[in-house]
XYZ file of N, CA, C and O in Angstrom:
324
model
N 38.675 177.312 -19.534
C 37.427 177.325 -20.244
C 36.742 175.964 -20.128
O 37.326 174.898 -20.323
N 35.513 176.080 -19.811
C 34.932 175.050 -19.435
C 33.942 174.605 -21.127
O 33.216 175.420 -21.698
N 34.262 172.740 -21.759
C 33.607 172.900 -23.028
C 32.780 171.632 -22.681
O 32.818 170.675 -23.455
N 32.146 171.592 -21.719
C 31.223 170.633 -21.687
C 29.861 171.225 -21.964
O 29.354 172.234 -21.474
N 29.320 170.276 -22.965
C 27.737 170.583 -23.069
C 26.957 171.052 -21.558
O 27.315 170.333 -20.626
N 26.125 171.955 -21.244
C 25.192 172.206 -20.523
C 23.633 170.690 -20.346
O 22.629 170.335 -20.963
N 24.211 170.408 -19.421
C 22.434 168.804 -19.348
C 21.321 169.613 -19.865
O 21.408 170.818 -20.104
N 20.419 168.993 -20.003
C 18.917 169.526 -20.480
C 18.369 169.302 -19.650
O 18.637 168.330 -18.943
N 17.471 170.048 -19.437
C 16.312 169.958 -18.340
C 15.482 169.198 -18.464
O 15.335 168.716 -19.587
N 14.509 168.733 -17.269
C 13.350 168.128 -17.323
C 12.740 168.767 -18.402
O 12.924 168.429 -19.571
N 12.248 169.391 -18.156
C 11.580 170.808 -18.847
C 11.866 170.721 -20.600
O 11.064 170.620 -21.529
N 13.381 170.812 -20.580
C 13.367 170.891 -22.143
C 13.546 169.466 -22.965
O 13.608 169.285 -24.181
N 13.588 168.810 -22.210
C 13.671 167.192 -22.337
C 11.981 166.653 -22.986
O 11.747 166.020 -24.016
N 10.943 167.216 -21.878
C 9.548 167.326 -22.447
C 9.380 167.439 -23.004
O 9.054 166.602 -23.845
N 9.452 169.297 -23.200
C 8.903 169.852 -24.984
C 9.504 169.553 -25.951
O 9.005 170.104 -26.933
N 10.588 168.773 -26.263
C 11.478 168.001 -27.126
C 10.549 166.727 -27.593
O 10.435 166.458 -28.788
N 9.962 166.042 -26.674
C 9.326 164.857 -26.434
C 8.113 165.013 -26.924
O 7.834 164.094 -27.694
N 6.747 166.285 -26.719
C 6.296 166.744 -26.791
C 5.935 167.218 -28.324
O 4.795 167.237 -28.789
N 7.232 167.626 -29.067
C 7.281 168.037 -29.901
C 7.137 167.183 -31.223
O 6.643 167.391 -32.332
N 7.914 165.924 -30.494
C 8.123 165.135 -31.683
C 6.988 164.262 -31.675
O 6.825 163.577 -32.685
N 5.887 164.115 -30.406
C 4.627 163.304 -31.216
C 3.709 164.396 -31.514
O 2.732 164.272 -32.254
N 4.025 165.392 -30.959
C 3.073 166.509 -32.358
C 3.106 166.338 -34.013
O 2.199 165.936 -34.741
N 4.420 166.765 -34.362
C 4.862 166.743 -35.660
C 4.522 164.370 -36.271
O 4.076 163.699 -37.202
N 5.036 164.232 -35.154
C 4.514 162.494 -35.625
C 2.483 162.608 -35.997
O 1.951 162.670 -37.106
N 1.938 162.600 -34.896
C 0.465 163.090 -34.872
C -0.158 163.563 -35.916
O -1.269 163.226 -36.324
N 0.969 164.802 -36.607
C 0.391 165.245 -38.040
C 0.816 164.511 -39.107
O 0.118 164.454 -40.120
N 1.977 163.877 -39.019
C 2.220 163.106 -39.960
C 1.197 161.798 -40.282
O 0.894 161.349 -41.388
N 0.812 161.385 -39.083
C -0.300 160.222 -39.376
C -1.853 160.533 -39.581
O -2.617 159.710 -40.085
N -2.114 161.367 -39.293
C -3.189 162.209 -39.890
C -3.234 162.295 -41.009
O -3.810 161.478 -41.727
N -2.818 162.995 -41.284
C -2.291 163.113 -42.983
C -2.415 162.257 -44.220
O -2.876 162.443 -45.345
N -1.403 160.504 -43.137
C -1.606 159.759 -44.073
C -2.939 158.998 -43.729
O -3.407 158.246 -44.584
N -3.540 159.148 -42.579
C -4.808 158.432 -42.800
C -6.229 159.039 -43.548
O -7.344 158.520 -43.607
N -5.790 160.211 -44.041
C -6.940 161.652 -44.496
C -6.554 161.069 -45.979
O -7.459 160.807 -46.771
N -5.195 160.879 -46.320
C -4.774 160.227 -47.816
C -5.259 158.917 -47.932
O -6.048 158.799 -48.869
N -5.050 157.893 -47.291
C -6.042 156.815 -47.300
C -4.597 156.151 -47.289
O -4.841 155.027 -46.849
N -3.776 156.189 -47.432
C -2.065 155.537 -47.729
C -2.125 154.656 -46.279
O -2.507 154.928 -45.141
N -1.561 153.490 -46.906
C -1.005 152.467 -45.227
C -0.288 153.087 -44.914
O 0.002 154.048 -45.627
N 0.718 152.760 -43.061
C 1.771 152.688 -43.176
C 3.143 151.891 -43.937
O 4.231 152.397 -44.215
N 2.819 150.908 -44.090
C 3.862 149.882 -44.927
C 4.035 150.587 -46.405
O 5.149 150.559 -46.927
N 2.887 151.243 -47.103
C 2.923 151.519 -48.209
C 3.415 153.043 -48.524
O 3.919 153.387 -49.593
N 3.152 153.999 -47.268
C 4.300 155.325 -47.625
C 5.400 154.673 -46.758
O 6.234 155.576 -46.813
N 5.839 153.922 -46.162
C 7.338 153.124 -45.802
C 8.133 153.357 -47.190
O 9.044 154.033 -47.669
N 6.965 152.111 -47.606
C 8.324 151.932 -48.613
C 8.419 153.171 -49.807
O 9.468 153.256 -50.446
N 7.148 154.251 -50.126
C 7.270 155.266 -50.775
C 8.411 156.357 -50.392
O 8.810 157.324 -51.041
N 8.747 155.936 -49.284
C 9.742 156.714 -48.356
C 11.199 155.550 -48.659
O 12.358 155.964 -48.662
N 10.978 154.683 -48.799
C 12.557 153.636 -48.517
C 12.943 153.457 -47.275
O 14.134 153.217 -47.077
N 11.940 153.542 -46.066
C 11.997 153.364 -44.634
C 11.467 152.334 -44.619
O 10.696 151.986 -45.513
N 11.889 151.300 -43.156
C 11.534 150.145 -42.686
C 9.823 150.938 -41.840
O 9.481 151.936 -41.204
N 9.337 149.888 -42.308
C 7.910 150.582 -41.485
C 7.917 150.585 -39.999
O 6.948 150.960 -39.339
N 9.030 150.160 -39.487
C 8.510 149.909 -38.120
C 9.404 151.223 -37.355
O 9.327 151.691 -36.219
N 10.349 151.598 -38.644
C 10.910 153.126 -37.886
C 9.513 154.223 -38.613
O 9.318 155.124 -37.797
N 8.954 154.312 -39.334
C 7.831 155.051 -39.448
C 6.680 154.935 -38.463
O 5.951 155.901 -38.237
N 6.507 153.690 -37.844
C 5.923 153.704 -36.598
C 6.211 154.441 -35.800
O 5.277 154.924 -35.160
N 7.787 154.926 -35.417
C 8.448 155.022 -33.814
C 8.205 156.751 -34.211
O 8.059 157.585 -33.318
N 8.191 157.112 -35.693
C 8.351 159.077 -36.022
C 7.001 159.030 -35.563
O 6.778 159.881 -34.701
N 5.554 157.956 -36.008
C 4.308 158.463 -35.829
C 3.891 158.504 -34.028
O 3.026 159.135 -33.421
N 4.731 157.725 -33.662
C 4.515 157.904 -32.545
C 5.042 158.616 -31.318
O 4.745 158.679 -30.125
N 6.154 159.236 -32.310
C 6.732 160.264 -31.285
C 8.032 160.009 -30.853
O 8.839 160.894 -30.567
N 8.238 158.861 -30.805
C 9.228 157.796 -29.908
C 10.705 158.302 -30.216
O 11.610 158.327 -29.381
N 10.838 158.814 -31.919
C 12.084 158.563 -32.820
C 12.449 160.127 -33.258
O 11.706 160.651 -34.088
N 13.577 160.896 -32.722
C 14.046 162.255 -32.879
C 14.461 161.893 -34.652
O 15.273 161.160 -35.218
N 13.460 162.806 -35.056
C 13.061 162.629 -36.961
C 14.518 163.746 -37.368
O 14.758 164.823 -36.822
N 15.026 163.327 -38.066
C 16.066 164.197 -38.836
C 15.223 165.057 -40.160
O 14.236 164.799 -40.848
N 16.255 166.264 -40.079
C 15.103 167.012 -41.564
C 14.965 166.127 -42.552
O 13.918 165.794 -43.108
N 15.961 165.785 -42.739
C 15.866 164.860 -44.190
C 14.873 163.514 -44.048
O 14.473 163.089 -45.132
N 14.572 163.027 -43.250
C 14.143 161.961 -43.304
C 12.660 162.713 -43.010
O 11.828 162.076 -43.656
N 12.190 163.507 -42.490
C 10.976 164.351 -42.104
C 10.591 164.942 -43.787
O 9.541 164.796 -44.413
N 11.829 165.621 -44.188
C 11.309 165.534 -45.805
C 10.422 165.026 -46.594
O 9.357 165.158 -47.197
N 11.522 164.243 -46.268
C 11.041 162.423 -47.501
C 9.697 162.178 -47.360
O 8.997 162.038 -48.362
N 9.091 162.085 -45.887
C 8.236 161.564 -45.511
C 7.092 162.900 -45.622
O 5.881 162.769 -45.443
N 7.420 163.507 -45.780
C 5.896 164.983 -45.755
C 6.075 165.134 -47.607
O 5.147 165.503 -48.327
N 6.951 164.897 -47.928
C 7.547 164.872 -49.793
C 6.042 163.546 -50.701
O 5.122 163.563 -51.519
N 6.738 162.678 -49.810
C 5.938 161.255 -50.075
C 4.137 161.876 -49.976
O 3.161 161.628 -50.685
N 4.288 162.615 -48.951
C 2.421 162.882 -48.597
C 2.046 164.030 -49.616
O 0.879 164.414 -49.695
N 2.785 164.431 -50.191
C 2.570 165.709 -51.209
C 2.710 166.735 -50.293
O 2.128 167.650 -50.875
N 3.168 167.258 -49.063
C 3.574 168.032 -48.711
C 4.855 168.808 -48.296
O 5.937 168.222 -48.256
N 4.724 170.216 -47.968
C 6.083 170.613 -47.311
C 6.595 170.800 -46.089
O 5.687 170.740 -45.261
N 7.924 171.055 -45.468
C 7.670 171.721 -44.431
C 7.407 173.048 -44.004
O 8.082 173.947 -44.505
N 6.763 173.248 -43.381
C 6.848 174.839 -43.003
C 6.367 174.785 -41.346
O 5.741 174.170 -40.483
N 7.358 176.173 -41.732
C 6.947 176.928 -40.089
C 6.304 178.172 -40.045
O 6.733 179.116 -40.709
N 5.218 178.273 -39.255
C 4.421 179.136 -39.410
C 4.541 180.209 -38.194
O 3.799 181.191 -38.161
């Protein structure tokens, strides 16, 4: 039996990539429609601002919980539609 992970594709490597400055994209929207700094939902969050940079920009694979915190902080939830 073979138990090695399967590689990821170009392909799914993208929409992974793809995905996460979407969901970043809305997150900074959001807080610029709220009028909130970044430094100031940082620390409403208990995040270093400069990893709230790397989620807004896509850069940083966001864990639920920490994606929480941070849509929690904006008065929102998650959902999937």
């Amino acid at each position: 039996m073979n138990n090695e992970k399967p590689l990821r594709t170009a392909e799914e490597n993208a929409r992974r990539v793809e995905e996460r400055r979407r969901i970043g994209a809305l997150l900074k929207a959001e807080r610029e429609k709220q009028g909130i700094g970044l430094r100031e939902l940082a620390e409403k969050c208990g995040i270093d601002h400069s990893h709230l940079v790397r989620i807004e920009s896509g850069r940083y694979n966001i864990t639920i919980d920490i994606l929480s915190l941070v849509a929690g902080a904006l008065g929102k939830r998650i959902n999937i539609d």
